[in-house]
Structure formats: C-alpha cells, structure tokens
Amino acid sequence: MRKVYAFQAFNYSLLFYILFFFFSVSFKIIFTSSSKAPWANLNSKNKSMAESSRFDHDLVLAHKFPETTYIYTERDAAVYALGVGACGRNAIDSDELKYVYHEDGQQFVQVLPTFSALFSLGSLTNGSIDLPGLQYDPRLLLHGQQYIQIYKPFPSSASVINKVSLAGLHDKGKAAILELETKSYEKESGELLCMNRSTIFLRGAGGFSNSSHPYSYSNYPKNQAPALKIPKSQPFAVFEDCTQPSQALLYRLSGDYNPLHSDPMIAEVAGFSRPILHGLCSLGFAVRAIIKCICRGDANTIKTISGRFLLHVYPGETLITEMWLEGLRVIYQTKVKERNQAVLSGFVDLHHLTSSL
C-alpha cells in the first residue's frame, strides 16, 4: 500500500527517470544532514569522471561569499527544540519546558545552542557547494563534522547576518576536504552570536596538489580540531533518550527538507528501509543530554560544540549518549541501542562546571 501512495505522490515521468538512473548502475549512497542528500554513486564511470574533475585551489580560496540573512522567531526556536527531543520524555520537565514555553510569554523562551547550526545551512545551494574553481560530483558530497563556537546566549527571536568564508581546504588524495566557516551576527546590535564550521568531504575531488606535498590550508588554530579518542574508562554520565517515529518529520520543519528524511520511496532507493534522521538532529539530542546531565539544565555554560557524524539513525530508535568529563571538556559518544552502533562522537567545552558536580 505504501508504494501505491508513493506513486501517487510523484509525477510518473519523474519517477521513471529516477528509477531508471539509479537501477541502471551499481551504487552506494553516502548521506548527510545537509538540505539535500549527496547521492554517492561509486560506479567506475562516475568515479573516473570525478577524479578527472579540475580543481583550482587559488580560485576557491579567492572566492568571496555573499552575506545571508536568517530570521527566526520564538516559534521557530520552540519547534526546533521539539525537533531535537525537548520535553519528549516529560512534557512538564522544568529543565526543558523553558525551550518551548514561558509563563510570562513566548518572548522569554530560551534557545538551545545547537539551534545555531541552522544559520549555516545557507552556505549550501540545493545541498551542494557552488564555488569558482571547484568542480566535483555533488552526489559524492558528505557532511562529516560540525563545530560550533558560542559567544553569547541567543535571543528568543532575531534577524541574523551570516558571513561565510573558507576556513580550510585539504587534498587527501582521493578526496578533497572543504571547511566552511559561518560567523553569525545579530543584525540589531551587530554583536557576534556564534561561529559554525562545517567540514565537507568531496569524494573523488582530491589529487589537485601541484607538488609532491599534499595541499593543505587552514586559517584556524589546530586546538579547535583535536584528535578525539573515546576514553576506555566508565562514563561520568549516561543518558538514554527515545526518538519518535515522526522525529525526522518534526525536525524538517526547522528548514532541512531533504526528502531522504521524509519520503519512503527516496529512502528505499537510497538503500534504507525507511527515512533516516538528520545528522544535526542527532547532534541536538546529544547536546541536550550534556546540558541535562553535566550542565544541570543551564545551556549557557556551553562554550563550544564539536560533532562527527558516523552512522545513520532511524526515527524511533533509542539514543544512548555516554559522557566523560575531562576538566572543562565533555567527551561524548552517542550510540543506537537497538543496533549497538556509534552514530556520533565529539566534545563540548564548558565555561564552568556547576557547583553540584
């Protein structure tokens, strides 16, 4: 019955084209949490095409991104909070109700720090990166990591000016790595709110170095991207949270409309049994766990957030976030309970620890 509904939802000619394209070649899908999924077709024809793509790193580095504006309201902040599981276990949880409701009015609703990841979505055009000097197969694009620096608490509503720049470009042989940095300013005050750095892997776009030494450019301190090792000791805290079967449908209301997360037919073509959860949604769940267990409900103690996307999550699965406290740094790993597989890892740096720890 589900296939019948899917056929009714698509124009028949478009459906025929999609099915013909995907089933005419052997393929493997690489997915991301960006606004469109990069269909990672690894057949020999597309691979050789990608490997022969031209890559002018001088043009890429010289590119100036246009400023973008992101406007959000109290309602947007509340819908996002629900999308990453706030109040999902307990609708009257005082630690989380403040993200969706305030007795004195919605203008007092607090904003989760991971909400800022939405600001950087404007760096992508239809799920791909349009840069002069950069030619690649967009189906081989993978959103690998997200780094967020918080400079001040976010207002419950704001108009945000985003300034995007290239923070890193690296030749990894068979792949190129782009690091896009988005600095977000409150339009009214001009104050810097946060910085997002998105790490994008372009499979098949490497090999562009002009010398025997692989090309590598980075404009930020190395300590912002340390090699992360998950401790072998017992976690300081463990938090279990259940995603809802409709979790991806709720999260997509915050602006990520990739059909991989909502359309059963697209998910099936991509090799999944059903639509998958957005990676940035999983990151929101993990940071909520840290706020609850380590920060004792005070999101303003969070200074930086780093997350690496490892594996997909199906809506309805149970997420277990393990946390290790090392000074003012929380190292975390999130697993899917039903499959016992790690789906996300990273760290969160704090301004201070709560007195109760």
XYZ file of C-alpha atoms in Angstrom, residues 80-283:
204
model
C 13.442 23.295 16.813
C 13.587 22.298 20.493
C 10.750 19.822 19.979
C 12.522 18.562 16.857
C 15.604 17.569 18.877
C 13.551 15.862 21.580
C 12.961 18.546 24.216
C 10.100 17.520 26.534
C 9.779 14.269 24.592
C 10.007 12.165 27.743
C 8.307 14.560 30.132
C 6.148 17.436 28.917
C 6.494 19.289 32.242
C 10.253 18.847 32.679
C 11.349 22.239 34.042
C 14.827 21.820 32.530
C 13.367 21.638 29.025
C 9.961 23.295 29.119
C 11.737 26.677 29.018
C 12.751 25.966 25.413
C 9.142 25.735 24.236
C 7.083 27.718 26.771
C 7.382 30.502 29.337
C 4.660 31.599 31.726
C 5.463 35.280 31.104
C 5.217 34.986 27.333
C 6.960 33.409 24.375
C 9.430 36.295 24.196
C 11.145 34.725 27.213
C 11.599 31.290 25.615
C 15.236 30.158 25.727
C 17.111 28.938 22.660
C 19.188 25.758 22.550
C 22.819 26.314 21.471
C 22.604 23.793 18.617
C 19.850 25.926 17.055
C 22.723 27.951 15.601
C 23.573 25.098 13.217
C 20.566 26.223 11.177
C 22.304 29.530 10.445
C 24.991 27.797 8.371
C 22.563 25.961 6.085
C 22.681 28.993 3.786
C 26.256 28.028 2.845
C 24.829 25.256 0.675
C 22.911 25.816 -2.562
C 20.418 22.996 -3.052
C 22.619 20.776 -0.940
C 25.805 21.456 -2.900
C 28.620 23.998 -2.815
C 28.901 26.416 -5.724
C 32.453 27.781 -5.851
C 34.509 29.035 -8.807
C 37.427 26.711 -9.414
C 35.622 23.797 -7.785
C 34.242 21.032 -9.990
C 33.028 17.812 -8.441
C 30.210 15.297 -8.494
C 27.637 16.626 -5.961
C 26.440 13.075 -5.336
C 29.787 12.423 -3.645
C 29.423 15.220 -1.080
C 29.380 14.211 2.579
C 28.807 16.428 5.628
C 31.310 14.928 8.038
C 31.615 17.237 11.034
C 30.157 20.335 12.675
C 31.964 22.719 15.028
C 30.104 25.498 16.860
C 31.555 28.337 18.926
C 29.021 30.172 21.118
C 29.821 33.795 22.012
C 26.619 34.840 23.771
C 23.177 33.414 24.562
C 20.796 33.633 21.633
C 17.786 35.951 21.874
C 14.391 34.280 21.603
C 13.935 35.932 18.199
C 16.373 37.713 15.931
C 17.469 38.704 12.474
C 20.905 37.182 11.930
C 23.528 38.277 9.404
C 25.760 35.415 8.269
C 29.243 35.965 6.864
C 30.707 32.871 5.233
C 34.362 32.200 4.455
C 36.567 29.269 3.541
C 38.354 28.104 6.688
C 40.153 25.115 5.237
C 40.981 23.272 2.034
C 42.867 19.978 2.022
C 43.946 17.480 -0.630
C 43.529 13.959 0.732
C 44.412 12.127 -2.459
C 41.099 10.594 -3.454
C 39.068 13.279 -1.700
C 39.094 16.992 -1.034
C 38.032 18.476 2.280
C 36.375 21.882 2.483
C 35.789 23.702 5.749
C 33.176 26.432 5.550
C 33.044 28.932 8.395
C 29.917 30.956 9.107
C 30.037 33.852 11.565
C 26.579 34.971 12.660
C 25.835 38.469 13.928
C 22.695 39.869 15.494
C 21.524 42.470 12.990
C 20.117 44.911 15.531
C 23.149 45.116 17.824
C 25.883 43.958 15.460
C 27.152 41.569 18.143
C 28.734 38.250 17.183
C 26.468 35.406 18.295
C 28.278 32.291 17.124
C 30.522 30.640 14.581
C 29.765 27.406 12.737
C 32.407 25.426 10.877
C 31.093 22.703 8.596
C 33.509 20.064 7.314
C 32.553 18.824 3.857
C 34.116 15.775 2.196
C 34.153 15.750 -1.621
C 34.898 12.173 -2.632
C 36.773 11.872 -5.915
C 37.820 15.551 -5.951
C 41.314 15.137 -4.494
C 44.667 14.945 -6.244
C 44.789 18.646 -7.138
C 48.129 19.440 -5.448
C 50.786 20.989 -7.698
C 53.682 19.424 -5.805
C 54.615 16.172 -4.102
C 53.354 17.581 -0.817
C 49.546 17.376 -0.457
C 47.965 20.810 -0.487
C 46.587 21.893 2.885
C 45.256 25.273 4.000
C 43.681 26.173 7.332
C 43.072 29.551 8.966
C 42.136 28.422 12.474
C 44.118 27.067 15.464
C 44.799 23.342 15.494
C 43.468 23.046 19.043
C 39.970 23.673 17.668
C 40.136 20.334 15.855
C 41.986 17.963 18.174
C 42.249 14.246 17.545
C 39.429 12.760 19.584
C 39.796 9.483 21.441
C 36.888 7.957 23.308
C 38.073 7.046 26.839
C 38.086 3.382 27.817
C 37.040 4.204 31.370
C 33.477 4.136 32.647
C 31.488 7.210 31.533
C 30.896 10.020 34.018
C 27.245 10.064 32.930
C 24.971 8.127 30.571
C 21.677 9.410 29.181
C 19.129 7.350 27.273
C 16.575 9.055 25.073
C 13.986 7.684 22.651
C 13.452 9.345 19.312
C 9.896 9.303 17.995
C 8.843 7.600 14.738
C 7.890 11.080 13.494
C 11.114 12.742 14.730
C 12.541 13.475 11.269
C 9.210 14.893 10.088
C 9.190 17.250 13.054
C 12.836 18.276 12.665
C 12.412 19.039 8.946
C 10.062 21.887 9.918
C 13.202 23.754 11.007
C 14.298 24.035 7.382
C 16.041 20.827 6.302
C 13.674 19.447 3.670
C 15.907 16.710 2.271
C 13.405 14.015 1.111
C 15.758 11.301 2.359
C 14.403 12.125 5.811
C 10.708 12.115 4.905
C 9.915 10.240 1.691
C 9.723 6.411 1.922
C 10.364 5.977 -1.804
C 13.518 8.117 -1.805
C 14.787 6.353 1.327
C 14.171 2.949 -0.262
C 16.009 3.946 -3.438
C 18.866 5.159 -1.213
C 19.134 1.721 0.370
C 17.390 2.406 3.676
C 14.339 0.572 4.944
C 12.686 3.891 5.801
C 13.557 7.618 6.061
C 16.508 8.378 8.337
C 17.077 11.051 10.965
C 19.035 14.219 10.170
C 22.602 14.166 11.491
C 22.214 17.624 13.021
C 19.099 16.354 14.793
C 21.172 13.594 16.408
C 23.693 16.262 17.445
